[in-house]
Amino acid sequence: MCGIIGVSSYDDCATELFLGMNALQHRGQDASGIVTFSGHFRLVKGNGLVSQVFDAESLEGLPGKTGLGHVRYATQGTLEPAMAQPFYMNYPFGIAMVHNGNVDNSGELAAWLHDEQYRLIETTNDLELILYAFASELEKKPLPGIGSEDIFDAVGAVQRRVQGAYAVIALIAGKGLLGFKDPYGIRPLFLGKRTENGKVAWAFASETSCLEMLGYEIAKELAGGDAVLIDTDGNVQERHFSAAKPGAFCVFEYIYFAREDSSFCGSLVAEAREAMGKSLAKRFKERGLEPDVVIDVPTSAEFFAQGLADELGIPYRRGFVKNKYVGRSFIKPTQAERSRTVRLKLNPIPSVVRGKKVAVVDDSIVRGTTSKRIVELLRQAGAAKIYCVSAAPPLRFPCVYGIDMSVKTELIAGAKSLDEVAAFIGADELIYQSLEDVEACFPGVGLCSACFSGVYPTGISPESIERIERDRIAAKKAG
Ligand code: AMP
């Protein structure tokens, strides 16, 4: 998963990109990069958080009113610094690009680009394929008088050729800033407008909260198949290419990935999580369970836990303190290291749980490492009963669209029965959300819930799913 931002402003934009990337940091902590354009492209990128890769001096070396920013969470490809985005190329003109998502047909695309377009593919990052596919389509047009229609034609061709999930922002030298999405609209992308003393700036970003914090009003949420071009004079042109019906927006954005103050398809993430939390109360009533208190695994489960507590009519309390300076447990390479990191990250508050029947809510159970550790910690802290709650339905199928869950054998609910999962975790009860209840929280929204249902909206073949899984295992080994 990744966070992307692109700005077309009336002032130099590097600092704004830096601030926007900080607001998107939760979407990726592996690498960060900025490219700006001031007659020439300037690029700075590297592994690490935004604040580790950039300082005042590096931002000063990035002049230009137009630019792109990217925060990377490797879900595909290795962690080599060369894999950090943005990417750029010089022919048919300077084009810089960032993306969020995963391409399904990368093998086929790489073969076409190599054998028929004579392009040398140098990385295993899907963005390189999207960038070359776009450039190859644009190259068919009469240079150098390319206009917006030609750019939109190239986007349409890319959308037909490149399968999978992608939200893309491109900076085309002398032409403008372009945002587009795959026909299913799986990954998010928004356009914002800011007016200051009669001057107008435009920006694309993965989340509304990022744009709002930079003073933009949300002008548009790009849907599947949409493309928007902000030309160098600040004119906005839009095209809507063949969109899949219904769309397939990633449900995991609501469940885990996005910030609570962001909205997608008209639903604020905080409210959506609260509603999903409320619907979990049914499961308690069905089983005749009566917890004394609801706590959350901080911090992504907070709103689910509040919703559940409200609906059950019992208190919600903070039962754990989280040390936010410890790295993500999810990506530690070995199981032993993962368990240790969970322990270093979370410490219970005994007075909240001692002698109580505790419902502890996490947003999701992936490998089960966190839940197992949480149950042990709550027992040590004196909880009388522990009801473990997953606000997400059982994660059984790999995600091939850009969430780092592409290895089926790493999904505990994919490998074990729910009774076995409960036994592994060691809770007195294990409660999962149902997919119907999740879907009921988003009436009228076309969702991708492939990780729960195994129904992949792009119709990806089982062979491609296996290849993505193999590539991911190899990339994790390579580091
Ligand atoms: P696990 O310990 O493997 O069961 O992972 C569950 C924990 O990882 C939960 O606390 C989630 O908040 C978090 N999580 C879920 N999905 C992801 C993801 N794709 N990347 C990183 N963390 C995740």
Short mmCIF file of C-alpha atoms in Angstrom, two decimals, residues 19-424:
data_model
loop_
_atom_site.label_atom_id
_atom_site.label_comp_id
_atom_site.label_asym_id
_atom_site.label_seq_id
_atom_site.Cartn_x
_atom_site.Cartn_y
_atom_site.Cartn_z
CA LEU A 19 3.63 18.13 4.62
CA GLY A 20 1.09 16.17 2.57
CA MET A 21 3.30 13.09 2.63
CA ASN A 22 3.50 13.39 6.41
CA ALA A 23 -0.30 13.30 6.46
CA LEU A 24 -0.16 10.14 4.32
CA GLN A 25 2.67 8.50 6.28
CA HIS A 26 0.35 5.83 7.74
CA ARG A 27 -0.02 4.47 4.16
CA GLY A 28 3.68 3.67 3.82
CA GLN A 29 6.82 3.85 5.89
CA ASP A 30 9.37 1.99 3.75
CA ALA A 31 10.44 4.77 1.36
CA SER A 32 9.64 8.38 0.45
CA GLY A 33 10.23 10.48 -2.65
CA ILE A 34 9.50 13.84 -4.25
CA VAL A 35 9.93 15.04 -7.84
CA THR A 36 9.36 18.67 -8.84
CA PHE A 37 9.41 20.40 -12.21
CA SER A 38 10.79 23.85 -12.96
CA GLY A 39 11.83 23.41 -16.58
CA HIS A 40 13.82 20.37 -15.38
CA PHE A 41 12.87 17.50 -13.14
CA ARG A 42 14.51 17.32 -9.72
CA LEU A 43 14.16 14.11 -7.77
CA VAL A 44 15.02 13.11 -4.21
CA LYS A 45 14.02 9.69 -2.88
CA GLY A 46 15.24 7.04 -0.51
CA ASN A 47 14.28 4.44 2.05
CA GLY A 48 12.75 5.70 5.28
CA LEU A 49 10.06 7.97 6.68
CA VAL A 50 9.39 11.35 5.07
CA SER A 51 11.22 13.10 7.92
CA GLN A 52 14.24 10.80 7.49
CA VAL A 53 14.57 11.29 3.74
CA PHE A 54 13.92 15.06 3.63
CA ASP A 55 15.21 18.11 5.50
CA ALA A 56 15.09 21.86 4.83
CA GLU A 57 18.14 21.66 2.58
CA SER A 58 16.84 18.84 0.37
CA LEU A 59 13.47 20.61 0.03
CA GLU A 60 15.24 23.81 -1.06
CA GLY A 61 16.91 21.80 -3.80
CA LEU A 62 13.48 20.90 -5.22
CA PRO A 63 12.23 24.07 -6.98
CA GLY A 64 9.03 24.12 -9.03
CA LYS A 65 5.32 24.81 -8.74
CA THR A 66 4.36 21.32 -9.86
CA GLY A 67 5.45 18.11 -8.22
CA LEU A 68 4.67 14.62 -6.99
CA GLY A 69 5.20 12.86 -3.67
CA HIS A 70 5.07 9.21 -2.67
CA VAL A 71 5.25 7.20 0.54
CA ARG A 72 5.90 3.52 -0.04
CA TYR A 73 4.72 0.45 1.77
CA ALA A 74 6.23 -2.40 -0.19
CA THR A 75 3.52 -4.87 -1.17
CA GLN A 76 5.35 -5.92 -4.29
CA GLY A 77 9.02 -5.70 -5.26
CA THR A 78 12.01 -5.51 -2.96
CA LEU A 79 13.10 -2.83 -0.50
CA GLU A 80 16.04 -1.60 -2.58
CA PRO A 81 16.20 2.23 -2.63
CA ALA A 82 15.89 2.15 -6.47
CA MET A 83 12.33 0.85 -5.98
CA ALA A 84 11.28 4.06 -4.23
CA GLN A 85 8.95 6.31 -6.24
CA PRO A 86 8.57 8.68 -8.13
CA PHE A 87 9.94 7.21 -11.36
CA TYR A 88 10.62 9.34 -14.41
CA MET A 89 11.69 9.03 -18.02
CA ASN A 90 12.71 11.47 -20.75
CA TYR A 91 11.10 10.13 -23.91
CA PRO A 92 8.68 10.98 -25.61
CA PHE A 93 8.84 13.85 -23.12
CA GLY A 94 9.73 14.11 -19.51
CA ILE A 95 7.13 12.13 -17.59
CA ALA A 96 7.30 11.56 -13.83
CA MET A 97 4.85 9.21 -12.13
CA VAL A 98 3.69 7.82 -8.78
CA HIS A 99 1.15 5.11 -8.14
CA ASN A 100 -0.71 3.16 -5.47
CA GLY A 101 -1.83 -0.37 -6.25
CA ASN A 102 -0.76 -3.64 -7.85
CA VAL A 103 -0.84 -4.74 -11.47
CA ASP A 104 -2.35 -8.19 -12.22
CA ASN A 105 -0.85 -8.84 -15.63
CA SER A 106 2.72 -7.68 -15.02
CA GLY A 107 4.32 -10.67 -16.84
CA GLU A 108 2.31 -10.06 -19.99
CA LEU A 109 2.94 -6.29 -19.85
CA ALA A 110 6.67 -6.71 -19.31
CA ALA A 111 6.83 -9.05 -22.33
CA TRP A 112 4.92 -6.56 -24.53
CA LEU A 113 7.09 -3.65 -23.41
CA HIS A 114 10.30 -5.59 -23.95
CA ASP A 115 9.50 -7.47 -27.16
CA GLU A 116 7.35 -4.94 -28.99
CA GLN A 117 8.23 -1.56 -27.50
CA TYR A 118 11.95 -2.29 -27.02
CA ARG A 119 11.99 -1.06 -23.46
CA LEU A 120 14.48 -2.29 -20.91
CA ILE A 121 12.67 -3.12 -17.68
CA GLU A 122 15.06 -2.37 -14.85
CA THR A 123 13.03 -2.89 -11.68
CA THR A 124 10.31 -5.19 -10.37
CA ASN A 125 8.14 -2.21 -9.44
CA ASP A 126 4.77 -2.19 -11.24
CA LEU A 127 5.05 1.56 -11.69
CA GLU A 128 7.75 1.08 -14.30
CA LEU A 129 5.29 -0.96 -16.37
CA ILE A 130 2.53 1.66 -16.07
CA LEU A 131 4.96 4.48 -16.92
CA TYR A 132 6.32 2.72 -20.03
CA ALA A 133 2.85 1.61 -21.13
CA PHE A 134 1.67 5.23 -20.92
CA ALA A 135 4.77 6.56 -22.70
CA SER A 136 4.44 3.95 -25.47
CA GLU A 137 0.83 4.99 -26.09
CA LEU A 138 1.74 8.68 -26.08
CA GLU A 139 4.58 8.05 -28.48
CA LYS A 140 2.09 6.94 -31.13
CA LYS A 141 0.88 10.55 -31.32
CA PRO A 142 2.50 13.20 -33.50
CA LEU A 143 5.25 14.79 -31.44
CA PRO A 144 5.76 17.48 -30.24
CA GLY A 145 2.28 18.97 -30.65
CA ILE A 146 0.60 16.58 -28.22
CA GLY A 147 -2.60 17.95 -26.72
CA SER A 148 -4.94 16.95 -23.94
CA GLU A 149 -6.96 14.65 -26.25
CA ASP A 150 -3.78 12.68 -27.00
CA ILE A 151 -3.00 12.41 -23.30
CA PHE A 152 -6.51 11.15 -22.56
CA ASP A 153 -6.30 8.66 -25.45
CA ALA A 154 -3.10 7.31 -23.90
CA VAL A 155 -4.83 6.97 -20.51
CA GLY A 156 -7.72 5.06 -22.14
CA ALA A 157 -5.25 2.69 -23.80
CA VAL A 158 -3.39 2.16 -20.51
CA GLN A 159 -6.66 1.39 -18.74
CA ARG A 160 -7.43 -1.26 -21.36
CA ARG A 161 -3.94 -2.75 -21.31
CA VAL A 162 -2.99 -2.64 -17.63
CA GLN A 163 -5.12 -4.91 -15.42
CA GLY A 164 -5.31 -4.59 -11.68
CA ALA A 165 -5.63 -1.84 -9.10
CA TYR A 166 -3.96 1.49 -9.69
CA ALA A 167 -4.38 5.12 -8.77
CA VAL A 168 -1.78 7.13 -10.69
CA ILE A 169 -0.54 10.72 -10.75
CA ALA A 170 1.71 11.79 -13.62
CA LEU A 171 3.58 15.02 -14.19
CA ILE A 172 4.06 15.58 -17.91
CA ALA A 173 6.69 18.22 -18.70
CA GLY A 174 5.11 21.28 -20.30
CA LYS A 175 1.64 19.67 -20.31
CA GLY A 176 0.44 19.42 -16.74
CA LEU A 177 -0.57 17.15 -13.92
CA LEU A 178 -2.67 14.05 -14.67
CA GLY A 179 -4.55 11.74 -12.30
CA PHE A 180 -6.27 8.50 -13.32
CA LYS A 181 -7.56 5.23 -11.92
CA ASP A 182 -8.15 1.69 -13.09
CA PRO A 183 -11.67 0.86 -14.38
CA TYR A 184 -12.68 -0.73 -11.05
CA GLY A 185 -11.60 2.20 -8.90
CA ILE A 186 -10.05 -0.10 -6.31
CA ARG A 187 -7.55 2.39 -4.83
CA PRO A 188 -8.53 5.92 -3.77
CA LEU A 189 -7.69 9.26 -5.44
CA PHE A 190 -9.11 12.73 -4.85
CA LEU A 191 -8.78 16.14 -6.49
CA GLY A 192 -8.69 19.26 -4.31
CA LYS A 193 -8.87 22.98 -5.08
CA ARG A 194 -7.42 25.80 -2.99
CA THR A 195 -7.98 29.49 -3.66
CA GLU A 196 -5.77 32.07 -1.97
CA ASN A 197 -5.85 35.80 -2.82
CA GLY A 198 -7.42 35.01 -6.19
CA LYS A 199 -4.77 32.39 -7.03
CA VAL A 200 -5.77 28.77 -7.50
CA ALA A 201 -3.84 25.59 -6.70
CA TRP A 202 -4.91 22.03 -7.51
CA ALA A 203 -3.80 18.81 -5.88
CA PHE A 204 -4.45 15.09 -6.14
CA ALA A 205 -4.02 12.85 -3.08
CA SER A 206 -4.93 9.40 -1.78
CA GLU A 207 -6.98 10.71 1.13
CA THR A 208 -9.32 13.62 1.81
CA SER A 209 -7.71 14.33 5.21
CA CYS A 210 -4.37 15.05 3.52
CA LEU A 211 -5.95 17.56 1.12
CA GLU A 212 -8.05 19.19 3.84
CA MET A 213 -5.03 19.67 6.10
CA LEU A 214 -3.27 21.48 3.25
CA GLY A 215 -6.26 23.85 2.87
CA TYR A 216 -7.87 22.23 -0.19
CA GLU A 217 -11.57 21.73 -0.73
CA ILE A 218 -12.47 18.37 -2.19
CA ALA A 219 -13.45 19.01 -5.81
CA LYS A 220 -13.79 15.40 -6.94
CA GLU A 221 -13.38 11.81 -5.88
CA LEU A 222 -12.07 9.97 -8.94
CA ALA A 223 -14.17 6.91 -9.74
CA GLY A 224 -13.13 3.83 -11.69
CA GLY A 225 -12.04 4.83 -15.21
CA ASP A 226 -11.77 8.55 -14.43
CA ALA A 227 -8.95 10.75 -15.67
CA VAL A 228 -8.36 14.42 -14.81
CA LEU A 229 -5.77 16.72 -16.36
CA ILE A 230 -4.71 20.05 -14.85
CA ASP A 231 -2.91 21.80 -17.69
CA THR A 232 -0.05 24.27 -17.20
CA ASP A 233 -2.54 27.19 -17.17
CA GLY A 234 -4.51 25.56 -14.37
CA ASN A 235 -7.46 24.51 -16.57
CA VAL A 236 -9.16 21.30 -15.50
CA GLN A 237 -10.25 18.73 -18.06
CA GLU A 238 -11.92 15.44 -17.26
CA ARG A 239 -12.62 12.19 -19.09
CA HIS A 240 -14.56 9.19 -17.94
CA PHE A 241 -13.46 5.95 -19.58
CA SER A 242 -15.19 2.60 -19.44
CA ALA A 243 -15.77 1.96 -15.76
CA ALA A 244 -16.62 -1.44 -14.39
CA LYS A 245 -20.12 -1.63 -12.92
CA PRO A 246 -20.45 -1.85 -10.01
CA GLY A 247 -17.15 -0.33 -8.90
CA ALA A 248 -14.92 -2.22 -6.49
CA PHE A 249 -13.50 0.14 -3.88
CA CYS A 250 -11.18 -1.60 -1.40
CA VAL A 251 -13.12 -2.38 1.79
CA PHE A 252 -9.85 -2.68 3.73
CA GLU A 253 -9.33 1.08 3.37
CA TYR A 254 -12.32 1.49 5.69
CA ILE A 255 -11.31 -1.35 7.98
CA TYR A 256 -7.62 -0.75 8.53
CA PHE A 257 -5.72 1.39 6.13
CA ALA A 258 -7.11 4.89 5.95
CA ARG A 259 -7.13 7.59 8.59
CA GLU A 260 -10.35 7.96 10.56
CA ASP A 261 -10.81 11.56 9.37
CA SER A 262 -10.80 10.58 5.68
CA SER A 263 -13.93 9.89 3.63
CA PHE A 264 -14.49 7.56 0.70
CA CYS A 265 -17.64 7.22 -1.43
CA GLY A 266 -19.46 9.54 0.98
CA SER A 267 -18.62 7.62 4.19
CA LEU A 268 -16.32 9.05 6.84
CA VAL A 269 -13.98 6.26 7.98
CA ALA A 270 -14.59 7.02 11.69
CA GLU A 271 -18.37 6.73 11.22
CA ALA A 272 -18.06 3.61 9.08
CA ARG A 273 -15.94 1.94 11.78
CA GLU A 274 -18.41 2.94 14.47
CA ALA A 275 -21.28 1.46 12.43
CA MET A 276 -19.33 -1.78 11.86
CA GLY A 277 -18.59 -1.87 15.61
CA LYS A 278 -22.30 -1.50 16.38
CA SER A 279 -23.20 -4.40 14.11
CA LEU A 280 -20.79 -6.64 16.07
CA ALA A 281 -23.10 -6.39 19.09
CA LYS A 282 -25.46 -8.87 17.40
CA ARG A 283 -22.82 -11.59 17.65
CA PHE A 284 -22.59 -11.08 21.43
CA LYS A 285 -26.35 -11.22 21.84
CA GLU A 286 -26.60 -14.39 19.71
CA ARG A 287 -24.07 -16.14 21.94
CA GLY A 288 -25.47 -14.74 25.18
CA LEU A 289 -22.17 -13.06 26.07
CA GLU A 290 -22.26 -10.13 28.48
CA PRO A 291 -18.88 -8.40 28.72
CA ASP A 292 -18.26 -5.76 31.42
CA VAL A 293 -16.03 -3.53 29.34
CA VAL A 294 -14.90 -3.04 25.72
CA ILE A 295 -11.27 -2.19 24.99
CA ASP A 296 -9.43 -1.82 21.69
CA VAL A 297 -6.07 -2.82 20.28
CA PRO A 298 -4.78 0.69 19.65
CA THR A 299 -5.21 2.58 17.52
CA SER A 300 -6.97 1.38 14.38
CA ALA A 301 -9.71 -0.44 16.34
CA GLU A 302 -10.75 2.51 18.51
CA PHE A 303 -13.90 3.51 16.62
CA PHE A 304 -15.06 -0.10 16.19
CA ALA A 305 -14.73 -0.59 19.96
CA GLN A 306 -16.65 2.60 20.70
CA GLY A 307 -19.48 1.52 18.39
CA LEU A 308 -19.65 -1.93 19.98
CA ALA A 309 -19.66 -0.52 23.54
CA ASP A 310 -22.40 2.01 22.67
CA GLU A 311 -24.58 -0.71 21.19
CA LEU A 312 -24.03 -3.09 24.11
CA GLY A 313 -24.60 -0.24 26.59
CA ILE A 314 -21.33 -0.89 28.46
CA PRO A 315 -18.22 1.27 28.94
CA TYR A 316 -15.45 1.61 26.39
CA ARG A 317 -12.02 2.10 28.02
CA ARG A 318 -8.44 2.28 26.85
CA GLY A 319 -7.03 -1.04 28.01
CA PHE A 320 -3.60 -0.77 26.39
CA VAL A 321 -0.92 1.86 26.05
CA LYS A 322 0.80 1.77 22.71
CA ASN A 323 4.41 2.76 22.21
CA LYS A 324 4.14 4.34 18.78
CA TYR A 325 7.90 4.53 18.35
CA VAL A 326 8.29 0.76 17.89
CA GLY A 327 8.21 -0.41 14.24
CA ARG A 328 5.26 -2.21 12.67
CA SER A 329 4.89 -5.72 14.07
CA PHE A 330 3.21 -6.91 10.91
CA ILE A 331 6.30 -6.74 8.74
CA LYS A 332 8.94 -8.20 11.04
CA PRO A 333 10.41 -11.12 9.15
CA THR A 334 10.20 -13.94 11.70
CA GLN A 335 7.32 -15.00 13.90
CA ALA A 336 9.47 -14.78 17.07
CA GLU A 337 10.47 -11.22 16.24
CA ARG A 338 6.85 -10.31 15.51
CA SER A 339 5.69 -11.61 18.91
CA ARG A 340 8.46 -9.71 20.66
CA THR A 341 7.53 -6.49 18.87
CA VAL A 342 3.86 -6.82 19.86
CA ARG A 343 5.02 -7.10 23.50
CA LEU A 344 7.24 -4.03 23.22
CA LYS A 345 4.49 -2.09 21.52
CA LEU A 346 1.49 -2.78 23.76
CA ASN A 347 1.23 -2.79 27.54
CA PRO A 348 -2.08 -3.37 29.38
CA ILE A 349 -3.59 -1.11 32.04
CA PRO A 350 -4.42 -3.75 34.71
CA SER A 351 -7.06 -1.73 36.60
CA VAL A 352 -9.21 -1.54 33.45
CA VAL A 353 -9.35 -5.31 32.96
CA ARG A 354 -8.69 -6.97 36.34
CA GLY A 355 -11.53 -9.33 37.33
CA LYS A 356 -13.61 -8.24 34.32
CA LYS A 357 -15.15 -9.95 31.31
CA VAL A 358 -13.30 -8.05 28.59
CA ALA A 359 -14.28 -7.69 24.92
CA VAL A 360 -11.05 -6.76 23.12
CA VAL A 361 -11.50 -5.46 19.57
CA ASP A 362 -8.88 -5.45 16.81
CA ASP A 363 -9.56 -4.25 13.28
CA SER A 364 -8.47 -7.56 11.78
CA ILE A 365 -6.69 -10.83 12.46
CA VAL A 366 -4.07 -11.56 9.83
CA ARG A 367 -1.56 -14.11 11.12
CA GLY A 368 -3.04 -14.14 14.62
CA THR A 369 0.23 -13.03 16.25
CA THR A 370 -1.22 -9.84 17.76
CA SER A 371 -4.40 -11.47 19.08
CA LYS A 372 -2.53 -14.38 20.69
CA ARG A 373 -0.16 -12.00 22.47
CA ILE A 374 -3.00 -9.69 23.50
CA VAL A 375 -4.86 -12.60 25.10
CA GLU A 376 -1.74 -13.61 27.06
CA LEU A 377 -1.21 -10.03 28.25
CA LEU A 378 -4.83 -9.64 29.34
CA ARG A 379 -4.71 -12.93 31.28
CA GLN A 380 -1.53 -11.82 33.04
CA ALA A 381 -3.25 -8.53 33.87
CA GLY A 382 -6.07 -10.46 35.57
CA ALA A 383 -8.97 -10.38 33.09
CA ALA A 384 -11.66 -12.88 34.13
CA LYS A 385 -12.84 -13.68 30.59
CA ILE A 386 -11.48 -12.56 27.23
CA TYR A 387 -13.71 -12.21 24.19
CA CYS A 388 -11.52 -11.53 21.18
CA VAL A 389 -13.27 -9.56 18.42
CA SER A 390 -12.19 -9.03 14.83
CA ALA A 391 -13.97 -6.07 13.23
CA ALA A 392 -13.13 -7.62 9.86
CA PRO A 393 -14.57 -10.91 8.61
CA PRO A 394 -12.12 -13.85 8.41
CA LEU A 395 -9.26 -12.94 6.03
CA ARG A 396 -9.03 -16.08 3.90
CA PHE A 397 -7.81 -14.98 0.49
CA PRO A 398 -4.69 -13.11 -0.57
CA CYS A 399 -4.94 -9.47 -1.64
CA VAL A 400 -3.52 -8.95 -5.12
CA TYR A 401 -4.48 -5.29 -5.23
CA GLY A 402 -1.91 -3.66 -3.00
CA ILE A 403 -2.56 -4.56 0.64
CA ASP A 404 0.32 -6.57 2.06
CA MET A 405 -1.61 -9.82 2.47
CA SER A 406 -0.66 -11.54 -0.76
CA VAL A 407 0.56 -14.81 0.78
CA LYS A 408 -2.37 -17.12 1.51
CA THR A 409 -0.48 -19.39 3.89
CA GLU A 410 0.21 -16.36 6.13
CA LEU A 411 -3.52 -15.78 6.67
CA ILE A 412 -4.52 -17.78 9.71
CA ALA A 413 -8.20 -17.96 8.73
CA GLY A 414 -7.16 -19.15 5.25
CA ALA A 415 -5.11 -21.99 6.67
CA LYS A 416 -7.17 -23.03 9.71
CA SER A 417 -10.84 -23.52 10.62
CA LEU A 418 -12.35 -20.84 12.87
CA ASP A 419 -12.28 -23.27 15.82
CA GLU A 420 -8.58 -23.81 15.20
CA VAL A 421 -8.01 -20.05 15.02
CA ALA A 422 -9.84 -19.66 18.36
CA ALA A 423 -7.71 -22.42 19.90
CA PHE A 424 -4.51 -20.82 18.59
#
